[in-house]
PDB file of C-alpha atoms in Angstrom:
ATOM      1  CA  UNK A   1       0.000   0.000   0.000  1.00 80.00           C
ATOM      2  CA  UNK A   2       1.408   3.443  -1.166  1.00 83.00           C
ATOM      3  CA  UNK A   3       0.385   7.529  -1.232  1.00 84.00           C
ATOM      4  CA  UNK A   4      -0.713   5.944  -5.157  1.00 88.00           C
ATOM      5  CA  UNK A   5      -2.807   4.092  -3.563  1.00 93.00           C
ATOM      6  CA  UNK A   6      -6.910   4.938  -4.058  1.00 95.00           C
ATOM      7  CA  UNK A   7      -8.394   4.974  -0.418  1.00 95.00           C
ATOM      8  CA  UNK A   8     -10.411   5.943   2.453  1.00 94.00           C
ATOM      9  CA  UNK A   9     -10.207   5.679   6.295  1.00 94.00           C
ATOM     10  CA  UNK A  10      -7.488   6.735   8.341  1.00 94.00           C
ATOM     11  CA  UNK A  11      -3.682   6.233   6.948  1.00 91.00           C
ATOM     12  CA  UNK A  12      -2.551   4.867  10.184  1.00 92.00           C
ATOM     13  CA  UNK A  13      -5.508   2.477  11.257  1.00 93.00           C
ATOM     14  CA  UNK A  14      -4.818  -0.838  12.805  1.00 92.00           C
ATOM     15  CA  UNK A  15      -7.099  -2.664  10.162  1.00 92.00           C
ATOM     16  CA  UNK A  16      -6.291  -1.486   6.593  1.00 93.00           C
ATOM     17  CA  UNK A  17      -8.602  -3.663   3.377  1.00 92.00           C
ATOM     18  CA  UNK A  18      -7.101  -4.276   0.190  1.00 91.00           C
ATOM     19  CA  UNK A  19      -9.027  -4.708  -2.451  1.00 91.00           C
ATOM     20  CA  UNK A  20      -8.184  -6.198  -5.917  1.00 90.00           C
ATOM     21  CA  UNK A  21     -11.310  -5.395  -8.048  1.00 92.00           C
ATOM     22  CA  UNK A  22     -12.121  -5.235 -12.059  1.00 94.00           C
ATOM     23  CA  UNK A  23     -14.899  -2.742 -12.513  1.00 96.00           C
ATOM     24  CA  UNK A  24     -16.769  -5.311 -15.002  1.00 94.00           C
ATOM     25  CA  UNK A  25     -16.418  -8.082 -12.719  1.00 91.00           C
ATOM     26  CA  UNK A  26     -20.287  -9.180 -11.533  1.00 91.00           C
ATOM     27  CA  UNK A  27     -18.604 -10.611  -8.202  1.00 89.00           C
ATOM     28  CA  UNK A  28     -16.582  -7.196  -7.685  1.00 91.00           C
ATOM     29  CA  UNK A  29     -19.926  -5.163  -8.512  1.00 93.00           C
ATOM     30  CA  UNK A  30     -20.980  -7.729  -5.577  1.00 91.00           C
ATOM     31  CA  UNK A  31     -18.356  -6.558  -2.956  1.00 90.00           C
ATOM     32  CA  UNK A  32     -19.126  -3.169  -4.065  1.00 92.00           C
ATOM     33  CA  UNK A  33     -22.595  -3.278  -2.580  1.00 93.00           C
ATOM     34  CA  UNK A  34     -21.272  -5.455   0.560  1.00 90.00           C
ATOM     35  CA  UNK A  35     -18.260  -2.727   1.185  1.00 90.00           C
ATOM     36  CA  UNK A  36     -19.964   0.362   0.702  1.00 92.00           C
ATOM     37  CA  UNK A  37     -21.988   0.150   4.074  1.00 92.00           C
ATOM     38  CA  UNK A  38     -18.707  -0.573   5.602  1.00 91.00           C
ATOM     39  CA  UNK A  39     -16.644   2.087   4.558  1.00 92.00           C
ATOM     40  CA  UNK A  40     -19.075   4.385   6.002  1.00 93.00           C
ATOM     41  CA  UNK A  41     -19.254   2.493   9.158  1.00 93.00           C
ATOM     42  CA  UNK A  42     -16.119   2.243   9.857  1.00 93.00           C
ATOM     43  CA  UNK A  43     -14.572   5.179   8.166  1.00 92.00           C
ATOM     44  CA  UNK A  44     -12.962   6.632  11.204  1.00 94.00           C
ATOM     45  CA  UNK A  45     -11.675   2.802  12.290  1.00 94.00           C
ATOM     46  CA  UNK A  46     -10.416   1.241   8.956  1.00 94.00           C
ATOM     47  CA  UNK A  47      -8.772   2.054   5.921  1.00 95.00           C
ATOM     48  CA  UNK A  48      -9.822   1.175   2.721  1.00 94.00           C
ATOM     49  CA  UNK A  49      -7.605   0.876  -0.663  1.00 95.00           C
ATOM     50  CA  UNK A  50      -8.797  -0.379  -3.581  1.00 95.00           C
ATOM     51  CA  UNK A  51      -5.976  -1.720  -6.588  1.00 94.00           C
ATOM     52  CA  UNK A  52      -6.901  -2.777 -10.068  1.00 94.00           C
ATOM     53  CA  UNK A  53      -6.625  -6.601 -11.279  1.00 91.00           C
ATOM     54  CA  UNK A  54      -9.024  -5.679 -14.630  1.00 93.00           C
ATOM     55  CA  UNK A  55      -9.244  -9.577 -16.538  1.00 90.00           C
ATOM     56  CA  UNK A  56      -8.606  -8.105 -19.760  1.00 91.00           C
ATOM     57  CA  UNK A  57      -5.837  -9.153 -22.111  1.00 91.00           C
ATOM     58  CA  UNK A  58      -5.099  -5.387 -23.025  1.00 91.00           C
ATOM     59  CA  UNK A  59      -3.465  -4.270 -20.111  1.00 93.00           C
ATOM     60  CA  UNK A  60      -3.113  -8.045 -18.030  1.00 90.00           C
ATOM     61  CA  UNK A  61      -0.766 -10.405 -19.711  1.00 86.00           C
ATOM     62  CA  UNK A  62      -1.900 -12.952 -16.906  1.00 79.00           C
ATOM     63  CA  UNK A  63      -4.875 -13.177 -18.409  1.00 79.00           C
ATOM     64  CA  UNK A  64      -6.112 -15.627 -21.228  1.00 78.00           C
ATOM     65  CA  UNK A  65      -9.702 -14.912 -21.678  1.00 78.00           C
ATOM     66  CA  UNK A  66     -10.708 -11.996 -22.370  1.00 81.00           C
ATOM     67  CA  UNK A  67     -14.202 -11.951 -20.919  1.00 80.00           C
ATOM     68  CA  UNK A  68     -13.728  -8.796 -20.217  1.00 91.00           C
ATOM     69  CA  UNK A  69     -12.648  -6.478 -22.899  1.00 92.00           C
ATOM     70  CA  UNK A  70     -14.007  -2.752 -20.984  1.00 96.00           C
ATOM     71  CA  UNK A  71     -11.630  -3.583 -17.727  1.00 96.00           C
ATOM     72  CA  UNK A  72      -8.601  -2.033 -18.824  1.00 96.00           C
ATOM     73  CA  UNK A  73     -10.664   1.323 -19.965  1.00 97.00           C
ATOM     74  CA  UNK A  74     -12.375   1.110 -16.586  1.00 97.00           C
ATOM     75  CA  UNK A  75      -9.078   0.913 -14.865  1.00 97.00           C
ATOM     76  CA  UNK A  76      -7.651   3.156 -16.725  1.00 98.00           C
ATOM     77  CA  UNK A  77     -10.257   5.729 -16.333  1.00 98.00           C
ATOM     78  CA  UNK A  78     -10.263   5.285 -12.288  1.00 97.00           C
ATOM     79  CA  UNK A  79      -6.457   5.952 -11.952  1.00 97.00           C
ATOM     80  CA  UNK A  80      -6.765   9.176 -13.505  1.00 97.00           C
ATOM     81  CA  UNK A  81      -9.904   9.923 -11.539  1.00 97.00           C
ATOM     82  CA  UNK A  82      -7.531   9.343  -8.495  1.00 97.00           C
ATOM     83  CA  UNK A  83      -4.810  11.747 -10.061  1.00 96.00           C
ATOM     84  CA  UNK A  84      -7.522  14.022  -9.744  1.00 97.00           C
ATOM     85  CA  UNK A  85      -8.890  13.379  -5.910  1.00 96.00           C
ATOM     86  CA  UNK A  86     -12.036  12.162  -7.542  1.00 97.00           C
ATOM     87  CA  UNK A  87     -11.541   8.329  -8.022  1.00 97.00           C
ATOM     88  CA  UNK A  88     -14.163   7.139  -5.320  1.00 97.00           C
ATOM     89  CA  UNK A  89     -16.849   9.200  -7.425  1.00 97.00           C
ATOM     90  CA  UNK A  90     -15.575   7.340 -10.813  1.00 97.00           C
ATOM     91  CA  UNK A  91     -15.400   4.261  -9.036  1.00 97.00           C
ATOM     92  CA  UNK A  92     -19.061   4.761  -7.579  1.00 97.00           C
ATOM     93  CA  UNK A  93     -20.510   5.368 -11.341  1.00 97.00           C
ATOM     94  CA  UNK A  94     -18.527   2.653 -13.066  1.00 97.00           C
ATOM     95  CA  UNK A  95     -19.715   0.029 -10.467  1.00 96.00           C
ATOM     96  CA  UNK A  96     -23.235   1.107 -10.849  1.00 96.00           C
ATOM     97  CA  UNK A  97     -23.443   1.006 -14.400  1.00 96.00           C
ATOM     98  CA  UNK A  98     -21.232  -1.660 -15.511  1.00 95.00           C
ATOM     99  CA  UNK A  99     -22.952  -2.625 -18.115  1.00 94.00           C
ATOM    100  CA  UNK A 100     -21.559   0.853 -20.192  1.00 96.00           C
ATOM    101  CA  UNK A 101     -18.014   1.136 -19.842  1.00 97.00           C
ATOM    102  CA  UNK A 102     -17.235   1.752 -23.376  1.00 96.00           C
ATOM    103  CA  UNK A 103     -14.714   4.645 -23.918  1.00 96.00           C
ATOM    104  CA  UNK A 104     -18.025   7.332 -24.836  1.00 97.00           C
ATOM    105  CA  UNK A 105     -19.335   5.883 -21.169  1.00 97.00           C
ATOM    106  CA  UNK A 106     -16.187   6.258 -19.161  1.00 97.00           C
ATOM    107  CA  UNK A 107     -16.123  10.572 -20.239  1.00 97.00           C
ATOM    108  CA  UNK A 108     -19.223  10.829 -19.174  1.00 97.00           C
ATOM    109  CA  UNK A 109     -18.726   9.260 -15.865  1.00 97.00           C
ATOM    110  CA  UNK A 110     -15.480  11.411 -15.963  1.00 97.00           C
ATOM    111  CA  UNK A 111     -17.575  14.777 -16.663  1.00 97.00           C
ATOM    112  CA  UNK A 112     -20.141  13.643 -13.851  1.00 97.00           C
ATOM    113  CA  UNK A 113     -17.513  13.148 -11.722  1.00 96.00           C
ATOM    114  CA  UNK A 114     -16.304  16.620 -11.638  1.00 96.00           C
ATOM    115  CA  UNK A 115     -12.821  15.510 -13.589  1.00 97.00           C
ATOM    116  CA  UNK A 116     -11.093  18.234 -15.926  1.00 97.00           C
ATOM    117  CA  UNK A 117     -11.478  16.614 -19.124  1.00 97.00           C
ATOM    118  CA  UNK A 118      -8.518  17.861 -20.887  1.00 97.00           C
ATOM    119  CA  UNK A 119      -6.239  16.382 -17.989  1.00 97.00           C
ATOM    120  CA  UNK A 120      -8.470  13.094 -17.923  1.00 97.00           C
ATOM    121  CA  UNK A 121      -7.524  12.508 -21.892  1.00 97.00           C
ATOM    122  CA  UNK A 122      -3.754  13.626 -21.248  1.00 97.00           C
ATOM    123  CA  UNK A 123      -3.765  11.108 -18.143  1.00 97.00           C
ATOM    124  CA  UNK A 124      -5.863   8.094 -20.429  1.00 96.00           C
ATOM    125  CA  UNK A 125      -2.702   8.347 -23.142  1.00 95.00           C
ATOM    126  CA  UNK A 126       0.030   8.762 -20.433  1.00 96.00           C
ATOM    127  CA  UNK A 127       2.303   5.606 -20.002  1.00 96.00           C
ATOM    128  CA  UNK A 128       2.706   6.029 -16.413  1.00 96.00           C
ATOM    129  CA  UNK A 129      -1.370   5.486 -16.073  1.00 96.00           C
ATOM    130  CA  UNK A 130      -0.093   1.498 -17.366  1.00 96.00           C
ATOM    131  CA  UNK A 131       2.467   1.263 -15.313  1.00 95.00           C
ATOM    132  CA  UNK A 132       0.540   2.120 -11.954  1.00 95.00           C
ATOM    133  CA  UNK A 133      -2.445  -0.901 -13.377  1.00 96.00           C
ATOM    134  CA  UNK A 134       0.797  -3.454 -14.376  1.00 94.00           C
ATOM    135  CA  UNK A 135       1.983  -3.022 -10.301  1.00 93.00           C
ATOM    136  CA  UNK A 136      -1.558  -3.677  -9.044  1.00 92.00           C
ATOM    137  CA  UNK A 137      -1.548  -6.695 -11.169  1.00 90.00           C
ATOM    138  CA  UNK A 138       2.063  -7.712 -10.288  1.00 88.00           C
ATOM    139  CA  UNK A 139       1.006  -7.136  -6.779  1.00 86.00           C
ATOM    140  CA  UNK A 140      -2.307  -9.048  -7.017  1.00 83.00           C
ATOM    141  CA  UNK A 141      -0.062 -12.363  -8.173  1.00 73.00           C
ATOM    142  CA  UNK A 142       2.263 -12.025  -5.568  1.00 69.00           C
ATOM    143  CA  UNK A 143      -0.728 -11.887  -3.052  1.00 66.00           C
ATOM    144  CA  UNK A 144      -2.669 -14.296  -4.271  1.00 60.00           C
ATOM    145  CA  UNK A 145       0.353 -16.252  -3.357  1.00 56.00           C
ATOM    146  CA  UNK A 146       0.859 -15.871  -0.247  1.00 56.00           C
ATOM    147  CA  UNK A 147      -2.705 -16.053   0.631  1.00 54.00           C
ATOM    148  CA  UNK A 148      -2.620 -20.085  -0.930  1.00 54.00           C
ATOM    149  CA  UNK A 149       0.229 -20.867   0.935  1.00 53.00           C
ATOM    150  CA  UNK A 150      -1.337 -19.479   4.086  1.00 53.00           C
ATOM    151  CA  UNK A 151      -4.485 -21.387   3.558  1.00 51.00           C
ATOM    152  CA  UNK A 152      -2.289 -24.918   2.369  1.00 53.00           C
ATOM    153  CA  UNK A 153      -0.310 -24.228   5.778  1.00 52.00           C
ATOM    154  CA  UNK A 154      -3.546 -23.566   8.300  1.00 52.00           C
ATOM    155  CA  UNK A 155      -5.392 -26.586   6.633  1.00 53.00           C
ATOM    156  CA  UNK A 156      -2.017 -28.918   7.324  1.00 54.00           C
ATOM    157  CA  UNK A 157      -2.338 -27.771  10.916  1.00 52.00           C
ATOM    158  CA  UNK A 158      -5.996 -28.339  11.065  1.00 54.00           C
ATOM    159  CA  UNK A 159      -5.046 -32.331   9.846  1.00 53.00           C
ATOM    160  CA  UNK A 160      -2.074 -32.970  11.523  1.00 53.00           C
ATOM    161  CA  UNK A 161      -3.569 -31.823  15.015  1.00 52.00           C
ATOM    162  CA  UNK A 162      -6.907 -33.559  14.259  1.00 53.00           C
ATOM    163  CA  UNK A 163      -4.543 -37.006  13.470  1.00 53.00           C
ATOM    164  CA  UNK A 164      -2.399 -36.776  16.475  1.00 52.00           C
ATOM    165  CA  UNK A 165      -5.361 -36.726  19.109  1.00 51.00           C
ATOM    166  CA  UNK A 166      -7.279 -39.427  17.676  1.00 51.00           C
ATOM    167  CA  UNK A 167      -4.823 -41.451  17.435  1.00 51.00           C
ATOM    168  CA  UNK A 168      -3.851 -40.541  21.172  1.00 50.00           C
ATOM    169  CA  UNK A 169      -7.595 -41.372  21.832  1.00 49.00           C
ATOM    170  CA  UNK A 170      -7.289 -45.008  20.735  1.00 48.00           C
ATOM    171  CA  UNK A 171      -3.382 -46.203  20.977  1.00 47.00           C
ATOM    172  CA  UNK A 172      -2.883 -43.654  24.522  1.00 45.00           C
ATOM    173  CA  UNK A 173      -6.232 -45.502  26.165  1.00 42.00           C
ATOM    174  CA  UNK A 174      -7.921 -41.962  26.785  1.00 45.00           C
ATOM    175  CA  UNK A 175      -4.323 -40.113  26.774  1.00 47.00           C
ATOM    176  CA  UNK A 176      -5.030 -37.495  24.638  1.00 46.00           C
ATOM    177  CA  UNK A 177      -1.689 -35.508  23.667  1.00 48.00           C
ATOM    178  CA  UNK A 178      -0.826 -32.545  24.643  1.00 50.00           C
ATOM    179  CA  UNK A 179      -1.434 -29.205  22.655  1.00 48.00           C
ATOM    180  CA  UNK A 180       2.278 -28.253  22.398  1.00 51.00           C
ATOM    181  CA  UNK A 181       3.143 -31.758  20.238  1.00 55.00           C
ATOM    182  CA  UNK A 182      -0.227 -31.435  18.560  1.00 51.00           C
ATOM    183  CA  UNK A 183       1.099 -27.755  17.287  1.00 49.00           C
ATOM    184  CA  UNK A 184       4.545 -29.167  16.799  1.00 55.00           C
ATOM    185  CA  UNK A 185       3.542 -32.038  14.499  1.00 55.00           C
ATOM    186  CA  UNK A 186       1.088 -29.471  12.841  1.00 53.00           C
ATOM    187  CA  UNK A 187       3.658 -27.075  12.486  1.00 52.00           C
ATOM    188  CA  UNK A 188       6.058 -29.768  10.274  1.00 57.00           C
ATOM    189  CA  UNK A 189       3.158 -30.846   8.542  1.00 57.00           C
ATOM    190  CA  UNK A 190       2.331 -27.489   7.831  1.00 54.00           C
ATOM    191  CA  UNK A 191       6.253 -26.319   6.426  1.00 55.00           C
ATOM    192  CA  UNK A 192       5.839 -29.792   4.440  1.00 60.00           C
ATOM    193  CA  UNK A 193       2.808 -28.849   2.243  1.00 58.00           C
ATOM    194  CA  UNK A 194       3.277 -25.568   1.968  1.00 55.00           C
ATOM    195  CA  UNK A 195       6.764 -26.215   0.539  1.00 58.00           C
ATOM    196  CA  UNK A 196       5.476 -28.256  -1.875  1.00 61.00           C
ATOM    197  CA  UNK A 197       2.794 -25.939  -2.815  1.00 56.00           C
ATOM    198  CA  UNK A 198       5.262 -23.590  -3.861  1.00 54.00           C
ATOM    199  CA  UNK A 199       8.082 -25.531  -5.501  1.00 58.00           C
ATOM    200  CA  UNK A 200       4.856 -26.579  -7.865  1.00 56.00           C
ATOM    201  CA  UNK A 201       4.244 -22.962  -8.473  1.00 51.00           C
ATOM    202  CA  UNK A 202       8.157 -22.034  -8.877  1.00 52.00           C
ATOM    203  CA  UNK A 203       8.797 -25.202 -10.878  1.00 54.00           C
ATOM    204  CA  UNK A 204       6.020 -24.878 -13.436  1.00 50.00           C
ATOM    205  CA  UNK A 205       5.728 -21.295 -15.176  1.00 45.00           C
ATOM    206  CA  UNK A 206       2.100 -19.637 -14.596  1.00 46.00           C
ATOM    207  CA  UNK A 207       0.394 -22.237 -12.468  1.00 45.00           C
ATOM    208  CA  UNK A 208      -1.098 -19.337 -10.447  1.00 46.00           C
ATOM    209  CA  UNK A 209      -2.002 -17.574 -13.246  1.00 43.00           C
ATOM    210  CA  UNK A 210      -3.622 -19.944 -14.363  1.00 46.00           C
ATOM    211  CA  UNK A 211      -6.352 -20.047 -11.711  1.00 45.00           C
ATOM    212  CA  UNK A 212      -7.108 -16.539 -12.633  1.00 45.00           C
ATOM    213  CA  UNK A 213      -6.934 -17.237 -16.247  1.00 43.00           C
ATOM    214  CA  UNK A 214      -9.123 -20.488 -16.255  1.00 44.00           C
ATOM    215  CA  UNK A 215      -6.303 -21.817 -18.485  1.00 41.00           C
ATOM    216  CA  UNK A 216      -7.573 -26.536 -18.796  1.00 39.00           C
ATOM    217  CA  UNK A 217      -4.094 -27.136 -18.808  1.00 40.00           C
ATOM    218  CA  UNK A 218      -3.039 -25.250 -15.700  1.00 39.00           C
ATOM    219  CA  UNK A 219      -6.447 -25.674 -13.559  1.00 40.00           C
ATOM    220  CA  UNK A 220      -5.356 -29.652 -14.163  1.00 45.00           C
ATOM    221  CA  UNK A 221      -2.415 -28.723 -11.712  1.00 45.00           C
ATOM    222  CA  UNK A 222      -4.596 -26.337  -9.715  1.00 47.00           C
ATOM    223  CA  UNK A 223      -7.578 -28.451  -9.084  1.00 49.00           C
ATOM    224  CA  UNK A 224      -6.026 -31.421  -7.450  1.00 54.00           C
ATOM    225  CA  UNK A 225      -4.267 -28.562  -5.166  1.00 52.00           C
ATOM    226  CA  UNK A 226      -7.885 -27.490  -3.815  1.00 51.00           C
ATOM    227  CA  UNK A 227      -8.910 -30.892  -3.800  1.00 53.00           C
ATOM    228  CA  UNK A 228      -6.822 -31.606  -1.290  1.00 56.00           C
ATOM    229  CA  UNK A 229      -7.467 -28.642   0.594  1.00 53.00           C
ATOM    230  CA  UNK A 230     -10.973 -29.467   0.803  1.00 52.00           C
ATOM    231  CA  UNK A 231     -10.082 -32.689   1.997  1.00 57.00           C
ATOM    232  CA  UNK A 232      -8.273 -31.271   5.004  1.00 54.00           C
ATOM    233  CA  UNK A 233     -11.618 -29.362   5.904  1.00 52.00           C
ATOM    234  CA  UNK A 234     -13.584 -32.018   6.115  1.00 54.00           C
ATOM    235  CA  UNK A 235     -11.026 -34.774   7.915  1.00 56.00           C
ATOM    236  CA  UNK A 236     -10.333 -31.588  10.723  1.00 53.00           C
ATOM    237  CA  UNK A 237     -13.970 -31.560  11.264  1.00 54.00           C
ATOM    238  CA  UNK A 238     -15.055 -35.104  11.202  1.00 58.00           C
ATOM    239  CA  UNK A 239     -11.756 -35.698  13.812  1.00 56.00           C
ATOM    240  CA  UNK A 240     -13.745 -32.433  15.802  1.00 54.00           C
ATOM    241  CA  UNK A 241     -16.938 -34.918  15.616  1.00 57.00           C
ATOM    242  CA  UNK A 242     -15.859 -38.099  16.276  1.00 58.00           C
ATOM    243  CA  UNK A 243     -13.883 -36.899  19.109  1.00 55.00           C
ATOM    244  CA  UNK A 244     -16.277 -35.174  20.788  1.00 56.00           C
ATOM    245  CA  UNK A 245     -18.118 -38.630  20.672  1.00 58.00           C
ATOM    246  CA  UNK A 246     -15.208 -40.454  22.182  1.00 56.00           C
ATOM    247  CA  UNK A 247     -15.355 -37.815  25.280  1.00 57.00           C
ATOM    248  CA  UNK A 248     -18.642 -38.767  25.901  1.00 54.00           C
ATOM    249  CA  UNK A 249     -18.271 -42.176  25.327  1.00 49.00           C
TER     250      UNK A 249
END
């Protein structure tokens, strides 16, 4: 997060919410609706900062499909509304009528807006607008990666714990072990996957992309990953259940 940055709330707030949104995305119209109560709840508590990840080949090399051929505009368009201190009131119109974001659409949100329309044009042709869209995107990647290897490591925990203290339950005749080798198991378990997760992602060239670009070939690699994920889930709470039976056995 930067002074580049689009936001609201309070710079130094304990709780800051990125957002990585494409302005004809149905889902981000979605969160638009779900965040905009928030932000005025909260303005004074949380800090709110929106970046650009438009799914449009234009501007997004990441991206394979292009379902969405109006996102770059749109992006485009709400960086320079932001050069301008007006980007919330560009991003408020573009949201609402995302159905019309063709280049005719996006000056009249810009006029409506309050922007100076001679700057806007300047700003739509300047290289530099790009550049601040191909960091969000860079940005989003890099993220997105984190946030699976987060998940892969929590869900490893989840198992490893859940494993440990049933099979305390049966082989330690109501022994149960205690949380600190539970965690410690967890925790290897946890390194394990999670290092595997990402020498998959190192080792093959745009597997993460690939989620976002619905790419067969690299969901092939991608799917079995959330597969097992999901598996996790359900074995953590089942050990929960079955457990909690055994205790009141």
């Amino acid at each position: 997060v930067s002074d580049s940055d689009a936001s609201k709330g309070p710079t130094d707030a304990k709780v800051t919410v990125v957002e990585f949104a494409d302005f004809q995305c149905g889902y981000c119209k979605k969160l638009f609706y779900s965040l905009t109560p928030l932000k005025e709840k909260y303005k004074d508590e949380v800090r709110f900062v929106f970046k650009h990840f438009p799914m449009d080949t234009s501007c997004n090399d990441a991206i394979k499909n292009n379902r969405h051929r109006y996102a770059c505009g749109a992006a485009f368009a709400g960086e320079c509304a932001r050069v301008q201190g007006r980007f919330w009131e560009m991003h408020d119109l573009m949201f609402k009528n995302q159905h019309k974001l063709k280049a005719e659409d996006l000056r009249y949100y810009a006029k409506q807006s309050g922007l100076d329309m001679q700057a806007f044009e300047r700003c739509l042709k300047d290289p530099a607008t790009r550049q601040h869209i191909k960091g969000d995107i860079a940005m989003a990647a890099s993220q997105a990666f984190l946030v699976l290897l987060s998940v892969s490591f929590m869900q490893a925990l989840g198992i490893s714990i859940g494993v440990s203290t049933l099979v305390g339950r049966y082989i330690g005749a109501g022994d149960f072990p205690s949380a600190e080798r539970s965690y410690r198991s967890g925790i290897k378990l946890g390194w394990a996957l999670s290092l595997s997760i990402a020498l998959i992602y190192l080792l093959i060239p745009g597997t993460l992309m690939g989620i976002f670009s619905n790419e067969p070939g690299i969901l092939s690699v991608a799917r079995p990953l959330l597969i097992v994920g999901a598996f996790f889930q359900v074995f953590d709470a089942l050990a929960v259940i079955v457990d909690g039976a055994l205790r009141g056995a």
